[in-house]
Amino acid sequence: MSTDRDVTRIVRSWLHEDAHEDADRILNLVLDEIDTTPQRRAGWLARRFPIMNSNFVRVALVAAAVVVIAVFGFQFLGNSNTGGPGATETPQPTATPTATPEPSAAGALPLGPHTLCEIGVCDVGMTITIGAADWYGEGGGRLLIKNDNSDPPDGAAMIVFTGPLYVYGDACQWSTTQAETPATTVDELVAALAAQMPRDASEPMDITVDGYSGKEITLHVPDDAAYSAGEFTDCDEGFFGSWTVSQGLEPYRYHQGPGQIDEVYILDVDGVLTVIDTGYYGGTPDAAVDELRGIVESATFELP
């Protein structure tokens, strides 16, 4: 995680020493903005990818600061006669134009291998094979979305979690029903999800993915759950949540609407609890659901 000292160093490295007084003024404004920028909620990862978190916002603001200050520095330095009356401008090389990449035939992601979860984001690396068009995602970002749509009535997506997970006793009243201890094994997580209210969980099934054993369980968000303007109105803070990653946090897996179906694949990858959560709806095309299942079956894992 970058500190304000790191931010200061990075921004100042773009400027000539003579410009520091004005750079400090701009930089302080940017740092004030960073300090007051709220964190985005994680989950199906803020509807898009995981997780726009505080680090991402910080980096984006720093990047913006660098651009603003770089322009300012150019103007400051370019207009000052630091070389004296006889100074002449040094010719600058002309940049060679580069071709703009053509959009992939598969939408945002090309067909073939894709790193869905990289080590550092997850405790294990995970690579899947995309065999159909129109899957969207960010390399290594642990989220994949069909047609860039994960919402009802016909969206489809998948997300990966690793490590111990705190399961809620009630997915709607989650703030008062969080487990005191996390699930650390396949059996513990399956048992907690099977007992979660107000779910209608399937019987767990034994599975094997890339040689690693585990279980699959299917969960449902009630069709009649009260929902309006993107929130479950009868649930704590508008979230219907399955689990979180640390005691006292908001749900890290929250759901997108009534009737959502989650096929949850829970694996033990050399002692690392690994969860692949695929979500879809009654209106999701069968082809998209089949693609989700095929992507899970294609998964391979890499250990640190």
Short mmCIF file of C-alpha atoms in Angstrom, two decimals:
data_model
loop_
_atom_site.label_atom_id
_atom_site.label_comp_id
_atom_site.label_asym_id
_atom_site.label_seq_id
_atom_site.Cartn_x
_atom_site.Cartn_y
_atom_site.Cartn_z
CA MET A 1 0.00 0.00 0.00
CA SER A 2 1.43 3.43 -0.96
CA THR A 3 1.92 5.99 1.80
CA ASP A 4 1.57 9.75 1.41
CA ARG A 5 5.37 9.89 1.53
CA ASP A 6 5.54 7.54 -1.46
CA VAL A 7 2.97 9.65 -3.30
CA THR A 8 4.95 12.82 -2.62
CA ARG A 9 8.16 11.22 -3.87
CA ILE A 10 6.54 9.90 -7.06
CA VAL A 11 4.89 13.20 -7.97
CA ARG A 12 7.91 15.34 -7.19
CA SER A 13 10.16 13.12 -9.29
CA TRP A 14 8.38 14.55 -12.38
CA LEU A 15 9.33 18.16 -11.60
CA HIS A 16 12.43 20.30 -11.75
CA GLU A 17 13.65 21.45 -8.34
CA ASP A 18 12.75 25.08 -9.16
CA ALA A 19 9.09 24.14 -9.51
CA HIS A 20 8.70 22.52 -6.08
CA GLU A 21 6.98 25.46 -4.40
CA ASP A 22 4.04 25.34 -6.81
CA ALA A 23 4.19 21.54 -6.96
CA ASP A 24 3.72 21.37 -3.21
CA ARG A 25 0.57 23.47 -3.48
CA ILE A 26 -0.96 21.16 -6.13
CA LEU A 27 0.28 18.01 -4.41
CA ASN A 28 -1.27 18.99 -1.08
CA LEU A 29 -4.64 19.44 -2.76
CA VAL A 30 -4.36 15.98 -4.31
CA LEU A 31 -3.32 14.35 -1.02
CA ASP A 32 -6.26 16.02 0.74
CA GLU A 33 -8.56 14.49 -1.89
CA ILE A 34 -6.97 11.05 -1.42
CA ASP A 35 -7.45 11.20 2.35
CA THR A 36 -11.15 11.99 1.95
CA THR A 37 -11.92 9.47 -0.82
CA PRO A 38 -14.20 6.72 0.62
CA GLN A 39 -13.49 3.08 0.01
CA ARG A 40 -15.66 1.26 -2.49
CA ARG A 41 -17.43 -1.86 -1.32
CA ALA A 42 -16.13 -5.17 -2.49
CA GLY A 43 -18.32 -8.12 -3.44
CA TRP A 44 -19.27 -9.09 -7.00
CA LEU A 45 -16.85 -6.31 -6.78
CA ALA A 46 -18.84 -3.13 -6.98
CA ARG A 47 -20.88 -4.66 -9.81
CA ARG A 48 -17.78 -4.49 -11.99
CA PHE A 49 -14.26 -5.38 -11.08
CA PRO A 50 -12.97 -6.30 -7.18
CA ILE A 51 -12.52 -4.97 -5.99
CA MET A 52 -12.46 -0.49 -7.23
CA ASN A 53 -10.71 -0.42 -3.83
CA SER A 54 -8.98 2.35 -1.91
CA ASN A 55 -5.59 1.43 -3.38
CA PHE A 56 -6.97 1.73 -6.92
CA VAL A 57 -8.53 5.10 -6.14
CA ARG A 58 -5.27 6.29 -4.62
CA VAL A 59 -3.27 5.20 -7.66
CA ALA A 60 -5.78 6.79 -10.03
CA LEU A 61 -5.63 10.09 -8.18
CA VAL A 62 -1.84 9.99 -8.11
CA ALA A 63 -1.81 9.33 -11.84
CA ALA A 64 -4.08 12.31 -12.38
CA ALA A 65 -1.82 14.42 -10.18
CA VAL A 66 1.22 13.38 -12.17
CA VAL A 67 -0.47 14.41 -15.42
CA VAL A 68 -1.57 17.78 -14.03
CA ILE A 69 1.79 18.52 -12.47
CA ALA A 70 3.71 17.28 -15.47
CA VAL A 71 1.77 19.71 -17.67
CA PHE A 72 2.37 22.47 -15.16
CA GLY A 73 6.06 21.59 -14.96
CA PHE A 74 6.38 21.63 -18.74
CA GLN A 75 4.79 25.05 -18.93
CA PHE A 76 6.88 26.34 -16.05
CA LEU A 77 10.16 25.05 -17.41
CA GLY A 78 9.39 25.65 -21.08
CA ASN A 79 8.57 29.32 -20.48
CA SER A 80 11.57 30.07 -18.24
CA ASN A 81 14.84 31.16 -19.88
CA THR A 82 17.07 29.01 -17.71
CA GLY A 83 19.75 29.00 -20.41
CA GLY A 84 20.16 32.77 -20.71
CA PRO A 85 19.84 35.05 -23.73
CA GLY A 86 21.81 32.86 -26.09
CA ALA A 87 20.07 29.61 -25.23
CA THR A 88 18.61 27.59 -28.07
CA GLU A 89 16.06 24.84 -27.89
CA THR A 90 17.33 21.30 -28.23
CA PRO A 91 15.48 19.48 -31.04
CA GLN A 92 13.32 16.70 -29.68
CA PRO A 93 12.93 13.35 -31.46
CA THR A 94 9.62 12.80 -33.19
CA ALA A 95 7.61 9.92 -31.75
CA THR A 96 6.88 7.09 -34.15
CA PRO A 97 3.14 6.41 -34.41
CA THR A 98 2.03 2.98 -33.29
CA ALA A 99 -0.94 1.07 -34.56
CA THR A 100 -4.04 0.90 -32.37
CA PRO A 101 -4.83 -2.74 -31.47
CA GLU A 102 -7.97 -4.07 -33.06
CA PRO A 103 -10.77 -5.13 -30.65
CA SER A 104 -10.79 -8.84 -29.92
CA ALA A 105 -13.34 -10.98 -31.73
CA ALA A 106 -14.30 -12.29 -28.28
CA GLY A 107 -15.36 -8.92 -26.95
CA ALA A 108 -13.21 -7.69 -24.06
CA LEU A 109 -11.22 -10.94 -23.78
CA PRO A 110 -9.74 -13.14 -26.51
CA LEU A 111 -10.50 -16.83 -26.76
CA GLY A 112 -8.03 -19.09 -25.04
CA PRO A 113 -6.15 -19.02 -21.72
CA HIS A 114 -6.87 -16.19 -19.29
CA THR A 115 -5.34 -15.59 -15.86
CA LEU A 116 -8.42 -15.17 -13.73
CA CYS A 117 -6.70 -15.02 -10.38
CA GLU A 118 -3.01 -14.30 -9.95
CA ILE A 119 -0.86 -14.98 -6.93
CA GLY A 120 -0.88 -11.84 -4.82
CA VAL A 121 -4.56 -11.27 -5.53
CA CYS A 122 -5.40 -14.83 -4.46
CA ASP A 123 -3.39 -17.32 -2.41
CA VAL A 124 -3.17 -19.51 -5.50
CA GLY A 125 -2.95 -18.60 -9.17
CA MET A 126 -5.80 -19.70 -11.43
CA THR A 127 -5.93 -19.88 -15.23
CA ILE A 128 -9.08 -20.66 -17.18
CA THR A 129 -9.82 -21.16 -20.87
CA ILE A 130 -12.36 -18.92 -22.58
CA GLY A 131 -14.05 -20.85 -25.35
CA ALA A 132 -16.85 -18.44 -26.33
CA ALA A 133 -17.21 -14.77 -27.16
CA ASP A 134 -18.19 -11.80 -25.01
CA TRP A 135 -16.57 -12.59 -21.69
CA TYR A 136 -15.24 -9.54 -19.91
CA GLY A 137 -12.64 -9.35 -17.16
CA GLU A 138 -9.39 -7.91 -15.95
CA GLY A 139 -6.23 -10.02 -16.15
CA GLY A 140 -5.58 -11.54 -12.73
CA GLY A 141 -8.54 -9.69 -11.23
CA ARG A 142 -10.56 -12.80 -10.17
CA LEU A 143 -13.82 -11.70 -11.86
CA LEU A 144 -15.35 -12.74 -15.19
CA ILE A 145 -18.64 -11.36 -16.60
CA LYS A 146 -20.68 -12.49 -19.60
CA ASN A 147 -21.69 -9.65 -21.92
CA ASP A 148 -20.39 -7.24 -19.26
CA ASN A 149 -23.62 -7.88 -17.34
CA SER A 150 -23.94 -9.63 -13.98
CA ASP A 151 -27.38 -8.24 -13.07
CA PRO A 152 -30.87 -9.74 -13.30
CA PRO A 153 -32.76 -10.93 -15.21
CA ASP A 154 -30.20 -12.57 -17.51
CA GLY A 155 -26.66 -11.79 -16.32
CA ALA A 156 -23.89 -14.29 -15.62
CA ALA A 157 -20.54 -13.98 -13.86
CA MET A 158 -17.98 -15.78 -11.74
CA ILE A 159 -15.60 -14.70 -8.98
CA VAL A 160 -12.82 -16.43 -7.05
CA PHE A 161 -12.03 -16.28 -3.33
CA THR A 162 -9.25 -17.95 -1.36
CA GLY A 163 -8.47 -18.28 2.30
CA PRO A 164 -10.67 -18.56 5.40
CA LEU A 165 -14.15 -17.09 5.01
CA TYR A 166 -16.62 -15.88 7.63
CA VAL A 167 -20.08 -17.14 6.67
CA TYR A 168 -23.24 -15.38 7.86
CA GLY A 169 -25.94 -17.39 9.59
CA ASP A 170 -28.53 -15.26 7.76
CA ALA A 171 -27.60 -13.76 4.40
CA CYS A 172 -30.11 -10.92 4.85
CA GLN A 173 -29.56 -10.16 8.55
CA TRP A 174 -25.82 -10.58 8.17
CA SER A 175 -24.62 -7.85 10.54
CA THR A 176 -25.76 -9.80 13.62
CA THR A 177 -25.18 -13.37 12.40
CA GLN A 178 -21.54 -13.47 11.38
CA ALA A 179 -19.69 -16.60 12.45
CA GLU A 180 -17.26 -16.11 15.33
CA THR A 181 -14.66 -18.27 13.59
CA PRO A 182 -13.98 -18.60 9.86
CA ALA A 183 -14.49 -21.67 7.72
CA THR A 184 -11.02 -22.98 6.85
CA THR A 185 -11.82 -26.30 5.16
CA VAL A 186 -14.08 -27.49 2.36
CA ASP A 187 -16.39 -29.35 4.76
CA GLU A 188 -16.67 -26.39 7.15
CA LEU A 189 -17.60 -23.98 4.36
CA VAL A 190 -20.10 -26.36 2.78
CA ALA A 191 -21.78 -26.98 6.13
CA ALA A 192 -22.04 -23.26 6.89
CA LEU A 193 -23.52 -22.44 3.47
CA ALA A 194 -25.96 -25.36 3.62
CA ALA A 195 -27.30 -24.01 6.93
CA GLN A 196 -27.45 -20.36 5.88
CA MET A 197 -30.86 -18.68 6.03
CA PRO A 198 -32.97 -17.94 4.01
CA ARG A 199 -31.28 -20.15 1.45
CA ASP A 200 -32.57 -23.20 -0.40
CA ALA A 201 -29.29 -25.06 -0.69
CA SER A 202 -28.79 -28.19 -2.76
CA GLU A 203 -27.16 -31.36 -1.50
CA PRO A 204 -23.38 -30.98 -1.86
CA MET A 205 -21.72 -33.02 -4.60
CA ASP A 206 -18.14 -34.27 -4.78
CA ILE A 207 -16.06 -32.63 -7.53
CA THR A 208 -12.52 -32.64 -8.86
CA VAL A 209 -10.93 -29.71 -10.72
CA ASP A 210 -7.36 -29.95 -12.04
CA GLY A 211 -6.82 -32.95 -9.80
CA TYR A 212 -7.92 -31.15 -6.64
CA SER A 213 -10.93 -32.50 -4.76
CA GLY A 214 -13.79 -30.57 -3.24
CA LYS A 215 -17.54 -30.08 -3.25
CA GLU A 216 -20.14 -28.16 -5.20
CA ILE A 217 -23.23 -26.64 -3.62
CA THR A 218 -25.99 -24.61 -5.30
CA LEU A 219 -27.54 -21.67 -3.44
CA HIS A 220 -30.52 -19.44 -4.26
CA VAL A 221 -31.52 -15.91 -3.40
CA PRO A 222 -35.29 -16.06 -2.68
CA ASP A 223 -37.41 -15.00 -5.64
CA ASP A 224 -39.63 -12.91 -3.38
CA ALA A 225 -36.84 -11.02 -1.61
CA ALA A 226 -37.80 -7.32 -1.33
CA TYR A 227 -35.63 -5.43 -3.80
CA SER A 228 -35.63 -1.88 -5.15
CA ALA A 229 -33.14 0.44 -6.84
CA GLY A 230 -30.28 -2.02 -6.53
CA GLU A 231 -30.81 -2.84 -2.85
CA PHE A 232 -32.44 -5.60 -0.83
CA THR A 233 -34.71 -3.30 1.16
CA ASP A 234 -35.36 -5.68 4.07
CA CYS A 235 -31.68 -6.62 4.51
CA ASP A 236 -28.95 -4.99 6.54
CA GLU A 237 -27.60 -1.96 4.64
CA GLY A 238 -29.34 -3.25 1.51
CA PHE A 239 -26.99 -6.24 1.13
CA PHE A 240 -27.85 -9.92 0.74
CA GLY A 241 -24.46 -11.43 1.56
CA SER A 242 -22.93 -14.89 1.76
CA TRP A 243 -19.61 -14.29 3.49
CA THR A 244 -16.82 -11.88 4.28
CA VAL A 245 -13.06 -12.20 4.71
CA SER A 246 -12.48 -10.70 8.15
CA GLN A 247 -14.45 -10.32 11.36
CA GLY A 248 -16.80 -7.33 11.33
CA LEU A 249 -16.59 -6.44 7.65
CA GLU A 250 -19.44 -5.94 5.19
CA PRO A 251 -20.17 -8.86 2.85
CA TYR A 252 -17.37 -9.58 0.38
CA ARG A 253 -19.75 -11.76 -1.60
CA TYR A 254 -23.03 -9.94 -1.90
CA HIS A 255 -25.73 -10.66 -4.44
CA GLN A 256 -27.24 -8.75 -7.31
CA GLY A 257 -30.94 -9.50 -7.17
CA PRO A 258 -33.79 -11.86 -6.24
CA GLY A 259 -33.68 -15.28 -7.88
CA GLN A 260 -29.91 -15.32 -8.29
CA ILE A 261 -28.52 -18.85 -8.49
CA ASP A 262 -25.00 -19.54 -7.29
CA GLU A 263 -23.16 -22.73 -8.16
CA VAL A 264 -20.32 -22.66 -5.66
CA TYR A 265 -17.27 -24.86 -6.25
CA ILE A 266 -15.18 -25.30 -3.11
CA LEU A 267 -11.74 -26.89 -3.42
CA ASP A 268 -8.74 -27.76 -1.29
CA VAL A 269 -5.75 -26.70 -3.40
CA ASP A 270 -2.82 -28.07 -1.40
CA GLY A 271 -4.31 -26.78 1.83
CA VAL A 272 -5.62 -23.49 0.42
CA LEU A 273 -9.40 -23.10 0.60
CA THR A 274 -10.35 -22.01 -2.93
CA VAL A 275 -13.88 -20.95 -3.89
CA ILE A 276 -15.20 -20.41 -7.43
CA ASP A 277 -18.63 -18.79 -7.25
CA THR A 278 -20.64 -18.73 -10.49
CA GLY A 279 -23.86 -16.70 -10.51
CA TYR A 280 -26.75 -16.50 -12.97
CA TYR A 281 -30.57 -16.20 -13.10
CA GLY A 282 -33.64 -17.98 -14.41
CA GLY A 283 -33.52 -15.71 -17.46
CA THR A 284 -29.85 -16.32 -18.22
CA PRO A 285 -29.44 -18.16 -21.54
CA ASP A 286 -28.60 -21.85 -21.13
CA ALA A 287 -25.56 -21.34 -23.37
CA ALA A 288 -24.09 -18.83 -20.92
CA VAL A 289 -24.64 -21.20 -17.97
CA ASP A 290 -22.96 -24.01 -19.92
CA GLU A 291 -20.04 -21.69 -20.68
CA LEU A 292 -19.68 -20.90 -16.98
CA ARG A 293 -19.51 -24.59 -16.13
CA GLY A 294 -17.03 -25.24 -18.93
CA ILE A 295 -14.80 -22.43 -17.70
CA VAL A 296 -14.74 -23.93 -14.21
CA GLU A 297 -13.85 -27.35 -15.62
CA SER A 298 -10.98 -25.79 -17.59
CA ALA A 299 -9.36 -24.26 -14.51
CA THR A 300 -5.74 -24.99 -13.62
CA PHE A 301 -4.00 -23.81 -10.47
CA GLU A 302 -0.55 -22.52 -9.63
CA LEU A 303 0.90 -22.52 -6.13
CA PRO A 304 3.24 -19.79 -4.82
#
